[in-house]
């Protein structure tokens, strides 16, 4: 395929996203009060984005200068393009989401749930298509103009920096607002969720977009481009130009089928929203498998020799001939594992299944047993996803060596356009329900949005599982690319330096998660005090006769997110630099020992980080849905002692599933891509 095709299809995806956005804007925003609340959410989200991007700009400029002098101008340009592409995708996605929520609420009132589903999904699809399109346009454009080269790792580094700001900062924002709103509003004041009397309500709704739209988008953008880059580096080391371009070609096909899948998501009034979403998601996956076979067959029609081992002179000792079916089976392994991991996440977190029911029942004896049950469930939930990842890795390696792992990961992420659309739809539906509640729309409107939101909770759980699985395979591909680039033939765990690195790497996710959890706790304390102050000082607020100061709560979450993300960010960026540059420069380690120890660190952080991410995300999701299960009438229903215990469990689980857990995806990928760049020094 000509090198101009991938960026061209990226441009087609952007045009499609613009057309969909114009379609969304054609729907009514609802009455004046709906529009007012929607504008407050939109302005709060944009304010956070502007503040975050100011700090991001400074960070990227400093990083670009350092890369320019340490490496070359091509890598520096790639850093800027990667960061800009990811940031632009996040901005457009956030803008579209906060313009779609009011229209979803209005459609739920005036037109019915089918139209509301279409609007909320189309709003999410804009984020999905922008992530896939801008990733391919930026990376494919660099490849078209500058050709093959190790400068492409800079694109991944730029994307990783944005992911760090968006995922960690967004997670802190959303959970500080959510915890503050719940503990003071629901528990202390006894007012419903999304009540306009609660000063933290707008910040809570802003947080849904900040964390679950922009944050998730940046996370998957990083995985998407990281996998492509890792596979291209592995192929370039083998001097296989056809295999270098193959990941870009597969990603281009993924955009095309995602666009088709987007327009398959339709339902009739009274139809099942989950069925409609599944039709688009699985339809796109099926089309991608068919397309990938023909694309791969065209590239490796006559087989391609992959060198497994070389002698001291660099001559091949052992080779493997890669055939069409080898790479196709690797793709199939990636697609299948992504679906399985998502379904496992649904099983452990949905209120339709046993694990959540057990946590709900445990709430009858208090918050302590609720938390114990949730922790136990989260721990056991790591088993089958890890086995699935291991099998995907072993199968793809067996059929196509290290390159097969890269193709498997790309298979998992190839339809990211619609995968992210399905995930981003949830926060829009959730916001629509909140807007309906705050503006006093008829109860039937909230019933309709709650039905969409319930499906969104399922898609969110699947999305988090998918994000973790893709992060694991992405980190593995980047690790393989790092060892190839650094000239490391094997990593011997009997080497004391490697073993020490393993322990240090295994420790880092715990420290990183602690920073994130403490940040939420500190920010939530400020939010709680502010909400209490407003209830106390604003006369008539609790009676509904005065307006809350929503802007103040948004400011608290924004400033907390920016300040508190510095420590975990420095931890992720500085660790590879310490082992690859600082310790060798000071003579404490040789260059080879530094790279060997860094390899151990990356192995440790990947294993520990993936396990922690699965545990925290599933435990948090299960606590959340256990609370909702009780609110649906089980075990005493709303206001019961069981419900109070479940609220406490949900509050503990919030930073688990929306801050610390998802942020670990960024840790393992960012450290891998920084190490890959440093290997080129």
XYZ file of C-alpha atoms in Angstrom, residues 126-649:
524
model
C -16.457 11.773 17.665
C -13.879 11.046 20.375
C -13.256 7.555 19.031
C -12.769 8.634 15.428
C -10.582 11.594 16.398
C -8.270 9.392 18.482
C -7.834 6.849 15.682
C -7.666 9.430 12.901
C -5.268 11.884 14.524
C -3.036 9.025 15.665
C -2.831 7.669 12.132
C -2.643 11.097 10.504
C 0.216 12.213 12.768
C 2.219 8.980 12.734
C 1.462 8.152 9.101
C 2.242 11.726 8.059
C 5.661 11.603 9.743
C 6.385 8.265 8.074
C 5.330 9.665 4.684
C 7.478 12.814 4.904
C 10.500 11.578 6.903
C 10.506 7.857 6.093
C 11.602 5.025 8.373
C 13.661 5.888 11.442
C 13.930 5.665 15.214
C 12.627 9.226 15.502
C 9.103 7.744 15.562
C 9.566 6.812 19.234
C 9.342 10.552 19.922
C 5.729 10.496 18.707
C 4.944 7.866 21.326
C 6.688 9.902 24.022
C 4.630 12.992 23.161
C 1.427 10.952 23.273
C 2.457 9.422 26.608
C 3.016 12.838 28.197
C -0.493 13.941 27.234
C -1.905 10.650 28.521
C -0.155 11.257 31.834
C -1.728 14.691 32.220
C -5.167 13.616 31.012
C -5.514 10.272 32.787
C -3.878 11.094 36.125
C -5.061 14.706 36.303
C -8.525 13.819 35.019
C -8.825 10.956 37.501
C -7.962 13.214 40.434
C -10.449 15.838 39.227
C -13.397 13.518 38.774
C -13.019 11.594 42.014
C -12.376 14.593 44.252
C -15.648 16.066 42.985
C -17.534 12.763 43.157
C -16.424 11.912 46.691
C -17.159 15.412 47.935
C -20.612 15.431 46.331
C -21.547 11.996 47.707
C -20.276 12.277 51.269
C -21.740 15.683 52.015
C -24.748 15.656 49.721
C -26.069 12.097 49.947
C -24.724 10.966 53.321
C -24.702 14.140 55.436
C -27.431 16.322 53.895
C -29.592 13.422 52.707
C -30.306 14.965 49.300
C -30.452 12.909 46.096
C -27.635 12.451 43.622
C -27.427 15.196 40.961
C -29.440 17.564 43.139
C -28.893 21.203 42.032
C -28.622 22.220 45.690
C -25.300 20.354 45.910
C -22.448 22.758 45.018
C -20.237 19.861 43.836
C -22.801 18.503 41.360
C -21.540 20.436 38.330
C -17.929 19.546 39.147
C -19.015 15.893 39.405
C -20.588 16.030 35.944
C -17.546 17.835 34.542
C -15.404 15.082 36.037
C -17.304 12.406 34.104
C -16.096 14.042 30.893
C -12.607 14.886 32.141
C -11.848 11.392 33.420
C -13.935 9.027 31.297
C -13.888 10.827 27.928
C -10.653 12.821 27.637
C -8.733 10.559 30.054
C -9.801 7.289 28.433
C -9.191 8.774 24.981
C -5.620 9.785 25.851
C -5.007 6.366 27.422
C -6.084 4.448 24.315
C -4.392 6.955 21.983
C -1.139 6.163 23.764
C -1.732 2.405 23.433
C -2.769 2.702 19.779
C 0.290 4.616 18.595
C 2.616 2.765 21.001
C 1.713 -0.594 19.483
C 2.209 0.696 15.942
C 5.583 2.211 16.823
C 6.762 -0.888 18.708
C 5.883 -3.200 15.813
C 7.559 -0.836 13.325
C 10.766 -0.751 15.415
C 10.870 -4.564 15.582
C 10.390 -4.834 11.797
C 12.979 -2.123 11.107
C 15.573 -4.036 13.162
C 14.992 -6.964 10.775
C 15.298 -4.712 7.710
C 11.797 -5.656 6.551
C 10.222 -2.529 4.981
C 6.950 -4.314 4.144
C 6.492 -5.334 7.779
C 7.418 -1.800 8.875
C 4.436 -0.391 6.969
C 2.010 -3.230 7.770
C 0.915 -1.823 11.198
C 0.006 1.507 9.586
C -1.965 -0.284 6.877
C -3.906 -2.380 9.395
C -4.635 0.728 11.469
C -5.928 2.482 8.335
C -8.293 -0.415 7.660
C -9.411 -0.177 11.291
C -10.571 3.413 10.787
C -12.579 2.413 7.720
C -14.430 -0.439 9.469
C -14.950 1.721 12.588
C -16.778 4.283 10.449
C -19.014 1.546 9.042
C -19.584 0.100 12.525
C -20.577 3.534 13.846
C -23.543 3.732 11.515
C -24.676 0.217 12.470
C -25.549 1.428 15.973
C -29.275 2.031 15.619
C -32.348 0.779 17.445
C -36.112 1.161 17.327
C -38.130 2.732 20.125
C -38.318 0.162 22.898
C -35.295 -1.686 21.529
C -32.293 -2.836 23.543
C -29.465 -0.240 23.560
C -26.894 -2.925 24.451
C -27.819 -4.930 21.350
C -27.364 -1.859 19.171
C -23.936 -1.117 20.638
C -22.893 -4.754 20.305
C -23.970 -4.733 16.660
C -21.601 -1.889 15.883
C -18.735 -3.139 18.064
C -18.723 -6.789 17.039
C -19.654 -5.961 13.462
C -16.568 -3.769 13.151
C -14.407 -6.481 14.778
C -15.680 -9.082 12.305
C -15.077 -6.836 9.307
C -11.590 -6.041 10.612
C -10.678 -9.721 10.833
C -11.718 -10.242 7.206
C -9.876 -7.118 6.046
C -6.738 -8.008 8.013
C -6.487 -11.404 6.301
C -6.391 -9.880 2.818
C -4.044 -7.059 3.874
C -1.605 -9.483 5.502
C -1.813 -11.874 2.553
C -0.927 -9.060 0.182
C 2.165 -8.155 2.245
C 3.539 -11.634 3.031
C 2.180 -13.532 0.033
C 5.466 -15.389 -0.510
C 6.539 -15.488 3.140
C 9.062 -13.305 4.953
C 12.096 -14.642 6.828
C 12.264 -13.425 10.447
C 15.660 -13.779 12.130
C 15.381 -15.305 15.602
C 19.054 -15.688 16.483
C 22.333 -14.365 15.069
C 25.962 -15.415 15.551
C 28.740 -13.122 16.744
C 29.224 -11.812 13.200
C 25.555 -10.900 12.850
C 24.756 -13.745 10.493
C 21.428 -15.582 10.992
C 21.577 -18.860 12.929
C 17.846 -19.474 13.291
C 15.030 -17.987 11.206
C 11.266 -18.356 10.978
C 9.315 -17.895 7.787
C 6.292 -15.725 8.483
C 3.289 -16.770 6.405
C -0.115 -15.160 5.958
C -1.847 -17.441 8.446
C 0.863 -16.856 11.069
C 0.185 -13.133 11.226
C -3.570 -13.652 10.846
C -3.650 -15.998 13.855
C -1.687 -13.399 15.818
C -4.321 -10.810 14.872
C -7.090 -13.213 15.865
C -5.395 -13.832 19.231
C -5.334 -10.094 19.904
C -8.955 -9.467 18.899
C -10.199 -12.488 20.876
C -8.243 -11.637 24.024
C -9.550 -8.057 23.978
C -13.154 -9.298 23.816
C -12.577 -11.925 26.537
C -10.911 -9.456 28.927
C -13.782 -7.013 28.422
C -16.404 -9.692 29.099
C -14.541 -10.825 32.226
C -14.557 -7.239 33.490
C -18.310 -7.142 32.873
C -18.814 -10.381 34.829
C -16.974 -9.132 37.892
C -18.537 -5.657 37.920
C -22.093 -5.980 36.552
C -25.004 -6.173 39.000
C -26.422 -9.023 36.907
C -23.834 -11.502 38.180
C -22.766 -13.206 41.384
C -19.676 -11.180 42.450
C -21.623 -7.926 42.817
C -24.516 -9.737 44.520
C -22.090 -11.135 47.104
C -20.750 -7.661 47.880
C -24.313 -6.346 48.161
C -25.206 -9.078 50.633
C -22.056 -8.388 52.641
C -23.318 -4.810 53.071
C -26.056 -6.113 55.398
C -23.460 -6.461 58.166
C -21.855 -3.085 57.642
C -19.242 -1.168 55.675
C -16.325 -3.282 56.959
C -17.695 -6.506 55.465
C -18.631 -4.665 52.276
C -15.028 -3.507 51.853
C -13.561 -6.909 52.761
C -15.798 -8.624 50.210
C -14.914 -6.083 47.508
C -11.181 -6.405 48.131
C -11.373 -10.203 47.946
C -13.377 -10.107 44.733
C -10.953 -7.618 43.158
C -7.995 -9.853 43.956
C -9.532 -13.012 42.535
C -10.682 -11.128 39.430
C -7.071 -10.837 38.272
C -6.733 -14.567 37.529
C -8.577 -15.115 34.250
C -7.612 -11.788 32.588
C -3.930 -12.494 33.290
C -4.284 -16.029 31.913
C -5.953 -14.563 28.812
C -3.117 -12.067 28.297
C -0.532 -14.820 28.807
C -2.241 -17.095 26.264
C -2.492 -14.282 23.702
C 1.193 -13.561 24.202
C 2.243 -17.218 23.902
C 0.075 -17.904 20.834
C 1.172 -14.772 18.972
C 4.844 -15.398 19.836
C 4.612 -19.008 18.728
C 3.144 -18.178 15.322
C 5.101 -15.010 14.514
C 7.781 -14.424 17.201
C 8.077 -10.921 18.717
C 6.462 -9.284 15.710
C 3.431 -11.485 16.296
C 2.927 -9.950 19.741
C 2.906 -6.511 18.116
C 0.351 -7.608 15.523
C -1.786 -9.216 18.262
C -1.805 -5.964 20.222
C -2.682 -4.043 17.070
C -5.494 -6.511 16.370
C -6.882 -5.689 19.806
C -6.673 -1.947 19.109
C -7.364 -1.788 15.370
C -11.056 -0.856 15.796
C -10.297 1.700 18.504
C -12.547 4.197 16.710
C -15.736 2.351 17.640
C -14.360 0.766 20.829
C -13.780 4.192 22.315
C -17.122 5.420 20.960
C -18.935 2.677 22.876
C -17.012 3.605 26.030
C -17.373 7.403 25.711
C -21.126 7.057 25.145
C -21.568 6.169 28.851
C -20.435 9.499 30.408
C -22.649 11.401 27.949
C -25.701 9.348 28.948
C -24.761 9.771 32.617
C -24.493 13.541 32.187
C -27.864 13.583 30.428
C -29.454 11.886 33.439
C -27.837 14.374 35.789
C -29.074 17.285 33.692
C -32.592 15.818 33.670
C -32.503 15.568 37.469
C -31.074 19.047 38.035
C -33.551 20.746 35.699
C -36.639 18.965 36.991
C -37.624 17.199 33.775
C -40.405 14.624 33.965
C -39.507 11.375 35.801
C -39.875 9.432 32.540
C -36.871 11.328 31.145
C -34.657 10.179 33.984
C -35.984 6.634 33.547
C -34.942 6.708 29.898
C -31.499 8.183 30.575
C -30.965 5.765 33.474
C -31.575 2.883 31.074
C -28.931 4.292 28.751
C -26.634 4.946 31.723
C -27.022 1.365 32.954
C -25.769 0.152 29.594
C -23.028 2.772 29.864
C -21.893 1.295 33.187
C -21.459 -2.049 31.447
C -19.590 -0.527 28.513
C -17.403 1.442 30.946
C -16.437 -1.741 32.793
C -15.693 -3.482 29.495
C -13.757 -0.410 28.350
C -11.597 -0.340 31.482
C -10.844 -4.062 31.102
C -10.004 -3.538 27.453
C -7.764 -0.550 28.293
C -5.820 -2.633 30.818
C -5.437 -5.570 28.427
C -4.270 -3.311 25.614
C -1.861 -1.541 27.982
C -0.339 -4.904 28.952
C 0.249 -5.992 25.353
C 1.415 -2.489 24.374
C 3.966 -2.451 27.199
C 5.161 -5.906 26.145
C 5.621 -4.769 22.526
C 7.465 -1.639 23.642
C 9.604 -3.774 25.974
C 10.552 -6.038 23.063
C 11.362 -2.969 20.963
C 13.458 -1.558 23.827
C 15.552 -4.735 24.197
C 16.034 -4.833 20.412
C 17.068 -1.187 20.265
C 19.357 -1.538 23.301
C 21.000 -4.694 21.912
C 19.874 -6.874 24.829
C 19.719 -10.474 23.636
C 18.354 -11.902 26.890
C 17.283 -10.733 30.339
C 18.652 -13.129 32.969
C 16.713 -12.928 36.238
C 19.589 -14.726 37.993
C 21.641 -11.571 37.401
C 21.474 -9.706 40.757
C 21.125 -6.345 38.989
C 18.210 -7.591 36.899
C 16.585 -9.144 39.959
C 17.017 -5.903 41.904
C 15.400 -4.081 38.987
C 12.476 -6.525 39.080
C 11.821 -5.736 42.737
C 12.101 -1.993 42.183
C 9.792 -2.176 39.169
C 7.279 -4.280 41.103
C 7.230 -1.651 43.848
C 6.605 1.350 41.587
C 2.877 0.696 40.848
C 2.186 0.618 44.595
C 3.891 3.984 45.130
C 2.271 5.450 42.001
C -1.178 4.263 43.118
C -0.531 5.645 46.620
C 0.259 9.084 45.185
C -2.973 9.000 43.168
C -5.112 7.785 46.082
C -3.681 10.357 48.468
C -4.233 13.083 45.890
C -7.929 12.171 45.694
C -8.176 12.096 49.477
C -6.557 15.526 49.875
C -8.624 17.087 47.097
C -11.826 15.491 48.394
C -11.147 16.993 51.846
C -11.028 20.470 50.289
C -14.211 19.752 48.343
C -16.050 18.451 51.412
C -15.126 21.548 53.421
C -16.274 23.818 50.580
C -19.638 22.057 50.185
C -20.200 22.200 53.942
C -19.309 25.898 53.923
C -21.812 26.684 51.198
C -24.573 24.718 52.926
C -23.758 26.651 56.090
C -23.268 30.158 54.711
C -25.531 30.447 51.641
C -28.922 31.200 53.088
C -31.739 29.196 51.506
C -29.455 26.835 49.535
C -30.750 23.618 51.099
C -34.318 24.884 50.680
C -33.775 25.413 46.964
C -34.227 29.174 47.271
C -30.611 30.133 46.434
C -28.033 29.036 43.864
C -24.852 27.195 44.785
C -21.416 28.498 43.806
C -20.641 25.735 41.291
C -17.606 27.521 39.855
C -15.759 27.411 43.177
C -16.025 23.611 43.319
C -14.816 23.294 39.722
C -11.816 25.483 40.623
C -10.962 23.285 43.626
C -10.960 20.097 41.527
C -8.987 21.769 38.729
C -6.222 23.115 40.953
C -6.007 19.880 42.924
C -5.702 17.822 39.739
C -2.888 19.989 38.360
C -0.904 20.153 41.618
C -1.317 16.555 42.715
C -0.361 14.916 39.428
C 3.216 16.241 39.551
C 4.598 13.577 41.923
C 3.278 10.500 40.058
C 4.292 12.084 36.761
C 7.882 12.672 37.861
C 8.062 9.117 39.182
C 7.085 7.669 35.785
C 9.388 9.878 33.698
C 12.458 9.980 35.942
C 12.842 6.269 36.753
C 14.087 5.180 33.275
C 16.374 8.222 33.153
C 17.957 7.253 36.480
C 18.876 3.741 35.338
C 19.724 4.476 31.689
C 21.534 7.806 32.083
C 22.268 9.046 35.609
C 23.661 5.904 37.261
C 25.911 5.042 34.269
C 27.077 8.685 34.023
C 28.118 8.694 37.692
C 29.966 5.394 37.343
C 27.729 3.535 39.783
C 26.646 1.230 36.933
C 28.174 0.480 33.565
C 26.123 1.284 30.468
C 25.318 -2.404 29.957
C 24.404 -2.954 33.608
C 22.198 0.138 33.535
C 20.255 -1.185 30.563
C 20.012 -4.668 32.085
C 18.723 -3.247 35.342
C 16.264 -1.036 33.459
C 14.997 -4.126 31.617
C 14.326 -5.712 35.013
C 12.513 -2.575 36.177
C 10.281 -2.593 33.084
C 9.456 -6.276 33.528
C 8.586 -5.733 37.194
C 6.469 -2.627 36.644
C 4.544 -4.294 33.797
C 3.597 -7.425 35.752
C 2.830 -5.624 39.003
C 1.100 -2.710 37.256
C -1.242 -4.882 35.198
C -2.234 -6.930 38.244
C -2.849 -3.810 40.333
C -4.824 -2.151 37.537
C -7.153 -5.149 37.101
C -7.614 -5.510 40.859
C -8.382 -1.834 41.479
C -10.611 -1.317 38.435
C -12.727 -4.429 39.056
C -13.012 -3.891 42.815
C -14.041 -0.268 42.305
C -16.576 -1.157 39.624
C -18.064 -3.925 41.760
C -18.436 -1.612 44.779
C -20.166 0.963 42.562
C -22.666 -1.502 41.129
C -23.251 -3.162 44.522
C -24.489 0.225 45.710
C -26.710 0.587 42.638
C -28.002 -2.965 43.117
C -29.135 -2.063 46.623
C -30.621 1.231 45.382
C -32.711 -0.893 43.011
C -34.473 -2.432 46.029
C -32.208 -5.293 47.129
C -31.205 -5.768 50.788
C -33.384 -2.963 52.096
C -33.032 -0.460 49.271
C -32.205 3.248 49.506
C -31.760 4.682 52.984
C -31.195 1.295 54.633
C -28.144 0.388 56.687
C -27.031 -1.811 53.783
C -27.221 1.183 51.462
C -25.156 3.338 53.820
C -22.500 0.611 53.980
C -22.515 0.308 50.178
C -22.077 4.081 49.800
C -18.922 3.861 51.920
C -17.651 0.977 49.790
